[in-house]
Amino acid sequence: KVYGSEVFDMVVDEGVQIHGGYGYISEYIVERAYRDSRINRIFEGTNEINRLLIPGTMLKNALKGRFPFSARLKEIQEEIADASKRPGKPEGPLADEIQAVDLMKRGVLLACNVGNEAHMMDIMEHKKGQTQMAMLDMADLIMETYACDSLVARCLQLLDEKGEEKSSVPLAMMRLYLSESLDMVRSVGRRLVSNASPEKKLEANLAVFSSYVPFLPYNTHDLQDLVGAHMADRERYTLD
């Protein structure tokens, strides 16, 4: 709900921007979409409140054995001690993207664990102040990782169904999103780790986290040109 409503807000805001002054005229559908989108971040729990529920729910499920938090952390600690145990690049399509998301999941889990260690009891009790600031960062990291994982999985499905040529636009859009998302995860994760780490562990925690958030050297200008040219040629927004 949080992620969907905020993406919707971003999309309609850009829609109004593209329409210019016409975006405010009621005859255009984007005007209604712009008005309607705002309530989604408020009803059924504000996005701020729902964000605070995400890390708390994860921690509660981990403590009840519903989520293998400790087991995954143990695997990551083994990878830190022996880099050869880190996930390698798989065979087949989107190998770079699959590996990047696998590494990002581990980095986010590490960052969330640093936050949990600093604020565990306060997270369970939803205490205010610095605990909530850490929880908001944790929620953003978790949502972004889920979105990237889902996006890569969907593109793999499209490749299987339609082939690479007919999937070129969705693949370009996926890579553009993944590029921005990795930057966001890197920034928010470093902030969380910096604020939650004990001074003696700060430098080591930052180094380990950063090693799990790769940089994918896409030519984003070419990708943007491809997507823009496709939409201009079709004279509408479509992936086909």
mmCIF file of N, CA and C in Angstrom, residues 29-129:
data_model
loop_
_atom_site.group_PDB
_atom_site.id
_atom_site.type_symbol
_atom_site.label_atom_id
_atom_site.label_comp_id
_atom_site.label_asym_id
_atom_site.label_seq_id
_atom_site.Cartn_x
_atom_site.Cartn_y
_atom_site.Cartn_z
ATOM 1 N N ILE A 29 -8.073 13.755 -18.117
ATOM 2 C CA ILE A 29 -8.172 12.729 -17.082
ATOM 3 C C ILE A 29 -7.060 12.831 -16.043
ATOM 4 N N VAL A 30 -5.923 13.397 -16.422
ATOM 5 C CA VAL A 30 -4.809 13.486 -15.484
ATOM 6 C C VAL A 30 -5.139 14.422 -14.322
ATOM 7 N N GLU A 31 -6.033 15.384 -14.545
ATOM 8 C CA GLU A 31 -6.424 16.299 -13.457
ATOM 9 C C GLU A 31 -7.142 15.535 -12.356
ATOM 10 N N ARG A 32 -8.049 14.652 -12.743
ATOM 11 C CA ARG A 32 -8.753 13.861 -11.729
ATOM 12 C C ARG A 32 -7.812 12.876 -11.051
ATOM 13 N N ALA A 33 -6.936 12.268 -11.827
ATOM 14 C CA ALA A 33 -5.977 11.323 -11.245
ATOM 15 C C ALA A 33 -5.095 12.021 -10.209
ATOM 16 N N TYR A 34 -4.712 13.253 -10.510
ATOM 17 C CA TYR A 34 -3.869 14.024 -9.585
ATOM 18 C C TYR A 34 -4.606 14.276 -8.273
ATOM 19 N N ARG A 35 -5.885 14.636 -8.348
ATOM 20 C CA ARG A 35 -6.683 14.864 -7.140
ATOM 21 C C ARG A 35 -6.915 13.556 -6.379
ATOM 22 N N ASP A 36 -7.243 12.506 -7.116
ATOM 23 C CA ASP A 36 -7.606 11.244 -6.468
ATOM 24 C C ASP A 36 -6.414 10.563 -5.805
ATOM 25 N N SER A 37 -5.222 10.771 -6.340
ATOM 26 C CA SER A 37 -4.068 10.024 -5.845
ATOM 27 C C SER A 37 -3.702 10.389 -4.411
ATOM 28 N N ARG A 38 -3.949 11.622 -4.017
ATOM 29 C CA ARG A 38 -3.444 12.091 -2.723
ATOM 30 C C ARG A 38 -4.022 11.329 -1.547
ATOM 31 N N ILE A 39 -5.299 10.951 -1.613
ATOM 32 C CA ILE A 39 -5.950 10.298 -0.475
ATOM 33 C C ILE A 39 -5.346 8.924 -0.182
ATOM 34 N N ASN A 40 -4.747 8.305 -1.193
ATOM 35 C CA ASN A 40 -4.211 6.954 -1.001
ATOM 36 C C ASN A 40 -3.086 6.899 0.025
ATOM 37 N N ARG A 41 -2.404 8.013 0.261
ATOM 38 C CA ARG A 41 -1.329 8.042 1.246
ATOM 39 C C ARG A 41 -1.844 8.331 2.649
ATOM 40 N N ILE A 42 -3.185 8.492 2.765
ATOM 41 C CA ILE A 42 -3.787 8.845 4.056
ATOM 42 C C ILE A 42 -4.712 7.752 4.594
ATOM 43 N N PHE A 43 -5.683 7.311 3.762
ATOM 44 C CA PHE A 43 -6.658 6.361 4.324
ATOM 45 C C PHE A 43 -6.070 4.954 4.464
ATOM 46 N N GLU A 44 -6.746 4.127 5.266
ATOM 47 C CA GLU A 44 -6.288 2.774 5.602
ATOM 48 C C GLU A 44 -4.906 2.806 6.261
ATOM 49 N N GLY A 45 -4.698 3.815 7.073
ATOM 50 C CA GLY A 45 -3.409 3.993 7.741
ATOM 51 C C GLY A 45 -2.511 4.882 6.913
ATOM 52 N N THR A 46 -2.043 5.976 7.495
ATOM 53 C CA THR A 46 -1.147 6.855 6.745
ATOM 54 C C THR A 46 0.125 6.095 6.381
ATOM 55 N N ASN A 47 0.783 6.543 5.341
ATOM 56 C CA ASN A 47 2.011 5.870 4.917
ATOM 57 C C ASN A 47 3.087 5.923 5.993
ATOM 58 N N GLU A 48 3.092 6.990 6.784
ATOM 59 C CA GLU A 48 4.074 7.077 7.856
ATOM 60 C C GLU A 48 3.847 5.990 8.899
ATOM 61 N N ILE A 49 2.595 5.779 9.282
ATOM 62 C CA ILE A 49 2.274 4.736 10.273
ATOM 63 C C ILE A 49 2.549 3.354 9.691
ATOM 64 N N ASN A 50 2.123 3.135 8.451
ATOM 65 C CA ASN A 50 2.344 1.823 7.832
ATOM 66 C C ASN A 50 3.828 1.511 7.662
ATOM 67 N N ARG A 51 4.626 2.545 7.418
ATOM 68 C CA ARG A 51 6.071 2.325 7.325
ATOM 69 C C ARG A 51 6.621 1.763 8.642
ATOM 70 N N LEU A 52 6.123 2.297 9.750
ATOM 71 C CA LEU A 52 6.610 1.847 11.050
ATOM 72 C C LEU A 52 6.219 0.392 11.334
ATOM 73 N N LEU A 53 5.158 -0.070 10.690
ATOM 74 C CA LEU A 53 4.713 -1.455 10.904
ATOM 75 C C LEU A 53 5.620 -2.465 10.212
ATOM 76 N N ILE A 54 6.283 -2.053 9.133
ATOM 77 C CA ILE A 54 7.049 -3.002 8.319
ATOM 78 C C ILE A 54 8.210 -3.626 9.091
ATOM 79 N N PRO A 55 9.148 -2.855 9.642
ATOM 80 C CA PRO A 55 10.260 -3.489 10.367
ATOM 81 C C PRO A 55 9.800 -4.186 11.637
ATOM 82 N N GLY A 56 8.780 -3.627 12.306
ATOM 83 C CA GLY A 56 8.263 -4.287 13.504
ATOM 84 C C GLY A 56 7.671 -5.644 13.197
ATOM 85 N N THR A 57 6.916 -5.729 12.091
ATOM 86 C CA THR A 57 6.330 -7.014 11.682
ATOM 87 C C THR A 57 7.415 -8.010 11.313
ATOM 88 N N MET A 58 8.439 -7.550 10.602
ATOM 89 C CA MET A 58 9.545 -8.429 10.239
ATOM 90 C C MET A 58 10.230 -8.989 11.479
ATOM 91 N N LEU A 59 10.476 -8.123 12.454
ATOM 92 C CA LEU A 59 11.157 -8.558 13.672
ATOM 93 C C LEU A 59 10.299 -9.536 14.471
ATOM 94 N N LYS A 60 9.010 -9.267 14.589
ATOM 95 C CA LYS A 60 8.111 -10.169 15.317
ATOM 96 C C LYS A 60 8.056 -11.541 14.648
ATOM 97 N N ASN A 61 7.968 -11.569 13.329
ATOM 98 C CA ASN A 61 7.946 -12.841 12.608
ATOM 99 C C ASN A 61 9.260 -13.595 12.754
ATOM 100 N N ALA A 62 10.361 -12.840 12.808
ATOM 101 C CA ALA A 62 11.663 -13.488 13.014
ATOM 102 C C ALA A 62 11.737 -14.124 14.387
ATOM 103 N N LEU A 63 11.251 -13.420 15.405
ATOM 104 C CA LEU A 63 11.292 -13.946 16.770
ATOM 105 C C LEU A 63 10.376 -15.161 16.933
ATOM 106 N N LYS A 64 9.321 -15.241 16.121
ATOM 107 C CA LYS A 64 8.397 -16.371 16.179
ATOM 108 C C LYS A 64 8.800 -17.504 15.238
ATOM 109 N N GLY A 65 9.916 -17.351 14.547
ATOM 110 C CA GLY A 65 10.394 -18.399 13.652
ATOM 111 C C GLY A 65 9.711 -18.452 12.310
ATOM 112 N N ARG A 66 8.942 -17.435 11.975
ATOM 113 C CA ARG A 66 8.234 -17.416 10.694
ATOM 114 C C ARG A 66 9.105 -16.865 9.568
ATOM 115 N N PHE A 67 10.174 -16.217 9.923
ATOM 116 C CA PHE A 67 11.083 -15.630 8.951
ATOM 117 C C PHE A 67 12.511 -15.975 9.387
ATOM 118 N N PRO A 68 13.284 -16.656 8.538
ATOM 119 C CA PRO A 68 14.608 -17.168 8.949
ATOM 120 C C PRO A 68 15.663 -16.067 9.016
ATOM 121 N N PHE A 69 15.420 -15.062 9.824
ATOM 122 C CA PHE A 69 16.310 -13.912 9.920
ATOM 123 C C PHE A 69 17.703 -14.327 10.385
ATOM 124 N N SER A 70 17.746 -15.088 11.469
ATOM 125 C CA SER A 70 19.044 -15.489 12.036
ATOM 126 C C SER A 70 19.812 -16.401 11.088
ATOM 127 N N ALA A 71 19.104 -17.314 10.430
ATOM 128 C CA ALA A 71 19.770 -18.230 9.508
ATOM 129 C C ALA A 71 20.384 -17.478 8.331
ATOM 130 N N ARG A 72 19.652 -16.484 7.809
ATOM 131 C CA ARG A 72 20.181 -15.696 6.695
ATOM 132 C C ARG A 72 21.381 -14.865 7.140
ATOM 133 N N LEU A 73 21.317 -14.326 8.342
ATOM 134 C CA LEU A 73 22.446 -13.549 8.847
ATOM 135 C C LEU A 73 23.682 -14.429 9.031
ATOM 136 N N LYS A 74 23.469 -15.655 9.462
ATOM 137 C CA LYS A 74 24.586 -16.587 9.616
ATOM 138 C C LYS A 74 25.239 -16.864 8.262
ATOM 139 N N GLU A 75 24.428 -17.055 7.230
ATOM 140 C CA GLU A 75 24.959 -17.266 5.884
ATOM 141 C C GLU A 75 25.779 -16.061 5.423
ATOM 142 N N ILE A 76 25.272 -14.875 5.718
ATOM 143 C CA ILE A 76 25.970 -13.661 5.298
ATOM 144 C C ILE A 76 27.292 -13.521 6.043
ATOM 145 N N GLN A 77 27.296 -13.844 7.329
ATOM 146 C CA GLN A 77 28.543 -13.780 8.096
ATOM 147 C C GLN A 77 29.581 -14.744 7.525
ATOM 148 N N GLU A 78 29.129 -15.890 7.060
ATOM 149 C CA GLU A 78 30.044 -16.842 6.426
ATOM 150 C C GLU A 78 30.583 -16.276 5.113
ATOM 151 N N GLU A 79 29.737 -15.555 4.373
ATOM 152 C CA GLU A 79 30.180 -14.935 3.122
ATOM 153 C C GLU A 79 31.197 -13.822 3.383
ATOM 154 N N ILE A 80 30.991 -13.092 4.494
ATOM 155 C CA ILE A 80 31.924 -12.019 4.838
ATOM 156 C C ILE A 80 33.300 -12.607 5.163
ATOM 157 N N ALA A 81 33.283 -13.733 5.853
ATOM 158 C CA ALA A 81 34.547 -14.390 6.207
ATOM 159 C C ALA A 81 35.210 -15.038 5.003
ATOM 160 N N ASP A 82 34.400 -15.495 4.048
ATOM 161 C CA ASP A 82 34.924 -16.176 2.861
ATOM 162 C C ASP A 82 34.161 -15.671 1.642
ATOM 163 N N ALA A 83 34.754 -14.730 0.913
ATOM 164 C CA ALA A 83 34.075 -14.081 -0.213
ATOM 165 C C ALA A 83 33.656 -15.057 -1.304
ATOM 166 N N SER A 84 34.297 -16.220 -1.368
ATOM 167 C CA SER A 84 33.942 -17.206 -2.394
ATOM 168 C C SER A 84 32.541 -17.769 -2.189
ATOM 169 N N LYS A 85 31.988 -17.587 -1.000
ATOM 170 C CA LYS A 85 30.651 -18.100 -0.707
ATOM 171 C C LYS A 85 29.546 -17.126 -1.118
ATOM 172 N N ARG A 86 29.920 -15.951 -1.572
ATOM 173 C CA ARG A 86 28.911 -14.998 -2.017
ATOM 174 C C ARG A 86 28.240 -15.506 -3.293
ATOM 175 N N PRO A 87 27.003 -15.086 -3.528
ATOM 176 C CA PRO A 87 26.307 -15.558 -4.730
ATOM 177 C C PRO A 87 27.015 -15.114 -6.000
ATOM 178 N N GLY A 88 27.277 -16.053 -6.854
ATOM 179 C CA GLY A 88 27.931 -15.741 -8.118
ATOM 180 C C GLY A 88 26.911 -15.352 -9.165
ATOM 181 N N LYS A 89 27.406 -15.027 -10.331
ATOM 182 C CA LYS A 89 26.522 -14.648 -11.424
ATOM 183 C C LYS A 89 25.900 -15.903 -12.029
ATOM 184 N N PRO A 90 24.578 -15.989 -12.089
ATOM 185 C CA PRO A 90 23.937 -17.183 -12.641
ATOM 186 C C PRO A 90 24.067 -17.228 -14.160
ATOM 187 N N GLU A 91 23.766 -18.363 -14.721
ATOM 188 C CA GLU A 91 23.722 -18.487 -16.169
ATOM 189 C C GLU A 91 22.347 -18.056 -16.672
ATOM 190 N N GLY A 92 22.295 -17.659 -17.926
ATOM 191 C CA GLY A 92 21.009 -17.306 -18.513
ATOM 192 C C GLY A 92 20.784 -15.805 -18.565
ATOM 193 N N PRO A 93 19.568 -15.394 -18.962
ATOM 194 C CA PRO A 93 19.261 -13.970 -19.145
ATOM 195 C C PRO A 93 19.247 -13.202 -17.826
ATOM 196 N N LEU A 94 19.535 -11.918 -17.920
ATOM 197 C CA LEU A 94 19.510 -10.992 -16.786
ATOM 198 C C LEU A 94 20.413 -11.439 -15.638
ATOM 199 N N ALA A 95 21.551 -12.036 -15.982
ATOM 200 C CA ALA A 95 22.459 -12.548 -14.949
ATOM 201 C C ALA A 95 22.971 -11.430 -14.048
ATOM 202 N N ASP A 96 23.332 -10.289 -14.638
ATOM 203 C CA ASP A 96 23.833 -9.172 -13.839
ATOM 204 C C ASP A 96 22.770 -8.653 -12.879
ATOM 205 N N GLU A 97 21.549 -8.555 -13.371
ATOM 206 C CA GLU A 97 20.465 -8.019 -12.549
ATOM 207 C C GLU A 97 20.092 -8.974 -11.421
ATOM 208 N N ILE A 98 20.049 -10.258 -11.727
ATOM 209 C CA ILE A 98 19.722 -11.246 -10.699
ATOM 210 C C ILE A 98 20.773 -11.231 -9.596
ATOM 211 N N GLN A 99 22.041 -11.203 -9.989
ATOM 212 C CA GLN A 99 23.107 -11.159 -8.992
ATOM 213 C C GLN A 99 23.044 -9.879 -8.163
ATOM 214 N N ALA A 100 22.782 -8.754 -8.825
ATOM 215 C CA ALA A 100 22.718 -7.476 -8.104
ATOM 216 C C ALA A 100 21.616 -7.479 -7.058
ATOM 217 N N VAL A 101 20.451 -8.016 -7.414
ATOM 218 C CA VAL A 101 19.338 -8.052 -6.467
ATOM 219 C C VAL A 101 19.631 -9.031 -5.326
ATOM 220 N N ASP A 102 20.238 -10.169 -5.633
ATOM 221 C CA ASP A 102 20.615 -11.120 -4.581
ATOM 222 C C ASP A 102 21.567 -10.467 -3.578
ATOM 223 N N LEU A 103 22.545 -9.731 -4.082
ATOM 224 C CA LEU A 103 23.487 -9.042 -3.197
ATOM 225 C C LEU A 103 22.786 -7.936 -2.410
ATOM 226 N N MET A 104 21.900 -7.208 -3.083
ATOM 227 C CA MET A 104 21.187 -6.127 -2.415
ATOM 228 C C MET A 104 20.338 -6.653 -1.260
ATOM 229 N N LYS A 105 19.697 -7.799 -1.450
ATOM 230 C CA LYS A 105 18.911 -8.399 -0.368
ATOM 231 C C LYS A 105 19.772 -8.624 0.866
ATOM 232 N N ARG A 106 20.973 -9.119 0.640
ATOM 233 C CA ARG A 106 21.877 -9.369 1.761
ATOM 234 C C ARG A 106 22.323 -8.067 2.432
ATOM 235 N N GLY A 107 22.618 -7.066 1.608
ATOM 236 C CA GLY A 107 23.010 -5.782 2.163
ATOM 237 C C GLY A 107 21.909 -5.158 3.003
ATOM 238 N N VAL A 108 20.678 -5.231 2.510
ATOM 239 C CA VAL A 108 19.543 -4.675 3.247
ATOM 240 C C VAL A 108 19.327 -5.446 4.547
ATOM 241 N N LEU A 109 19.469 -6.754 4.507
ATOM 242 C CA LEU A 109 19.321 -7.547 5.728
ATOM 243 C C LEU A 109 20.383 -7.155 6.758
ATOM 244 N N LEU A 110 21.607 -6.940 6.291
ATOM 245 C CA LEU A 110 22.672 -6.497 7.190
ATOM 246 C C LEU A 110 22.345 -5.141 7.807
ATOM 247 N N ALA A 111 21.914 -4.196 6.980
ATOM 248 C CA ALA A 111 21.594 -2.857 7.480
ATOM 249 C C ALA A 111 20.445 -2.911 8.485
ATOM 250 N N CYS A 112 19.415 -3.713 8.173
ATOM 251 C CA CYS A 112 18.284 -3.852 9.099
ATOM 252 C C CYS A 112 18.716 -4.500 10.404
ATOM 253 N N ASN A 113 19.651 -5.420 10.336
ATOM 254 C CA ASN A 113 20.141 -6.050 11.559
ATOM 255 C C ASN A 113 20.889 -5.045 12.439
ATOM 256 N N VAL A 114 21.658 -4.169 11.804
ATOM 257 C CA VAL A 114 22.330 -3.116 12.573
ATOM 258 C C VAL A 114 21.283 -2.243 13.272
ATOM 259 N N GLY A 115 20.216 -1.917 12.546
ATOM 260 C CA GLY A 115 19.141 -1.145 13.152
ATOM 261 C C GLY A 115 18.448 -1.899 14.265
ATOM 262 N N ASN A 116 18.208 -3.196 14.064
ATOM 263 C CA ASN A 116 17.568 -4.007 15.100
ATOM 264 C C ASN A 116 18.419 -4.077 16.356
ATOM 265 N N GLU A 117 19.716 -4.269 16.193
ATOM 266 C CA GLU A 117 20.599 -4.373 17.352
ATOM 267 C C GLU A 117 20.611 -3.082 18.167
ATOM 268 N N ALA A 118 20.461 -1.963 17.493
ATOM 269 C CA ALA A 118 20.483 -0.680 18.199
ATOM 270 C C ALA A 118 19.142 -0.333 18.838
ATOM 271 N N HIS A 119 18.042 -0.823 18.232
ATOM 272 C CA HIS A 119 16.715 -0.348 18.664
ATOM 273 C C HIS A 119 15.704 -1.474 18.899
ATOM 274 N N MET A 120 16.146 -2.704 19.114
ATOM 275 C CA MET A 120 15.218 -3.841 19.084
ATOM 276 C C MET A 120 14.001 -3.651 19.984
ATOM 277 N N MET A 121 14.188 -3.418 21.269
ATOM 278 C CA MET A 121 13.057 -3.327 22.191
ATOM 279 C C MET A 121 12.200 -2.103 21.872
ATOM 280 N N ASP A 122 12.837 -1.028 21.468
ATOM 281 C CA ASP A 122 12.077 0.175 21.123
ATOM 282 C C ASP A 122 11.244 -0.035 19.856
ATOM 283 N N ILE A 123 11.769 -0.829 18.910
ATOM 284 C CA ILE A 123 11.008 -1.149 17.702
ATOM 285 C C ILE A 123 9.751 -1.926 18.065
ATOM 286 N N MET A 124 9.885 -2.882 18.950
ATOM 287 C CA MET A 124 8.737 -3.697 19.357
ATOM 288 C C MET A 124 7.657 -2.836 20.007
ATOM 289 N N GLU A 125 8.083 -1.783 20.700
ATOM 290 C CA GLU A 125 7.135 -0.923 21.424
ATOM 291 C C GLU A 125 6.792 0.351 20.650
ATOM 292 N N HIS A 126 7.320 0.464 19.427
ATOM 293 C CA HIS A 126 7.052 1.626 18.558
ATOM 294 C C HIS A 126 7.364 2.942 19.254
ATOM 295 N N LYS A 127 8.512 3.002 19.912
ATOM 296 C CA LYS A 127 8.900 4.235 20.583
ATOM 297 C C LYS A 127 9.291 5.296 19.562
ATOM 298 N N LYS A 128 9.152 6.558 19.978
ATOM 299 C CA LYS A 128 9.387 7.677 19.069
ATOM 300 C C LYS A 128 10.866 8.047 19.026
ATOM 301 N N GLY A 129 11.142 9.111 18.286
ATOM 302 C CA GLY A 129 12.497 9.641 18.218
ATOM 303 C C GLY A 129 13.372 8.898 17.235
#
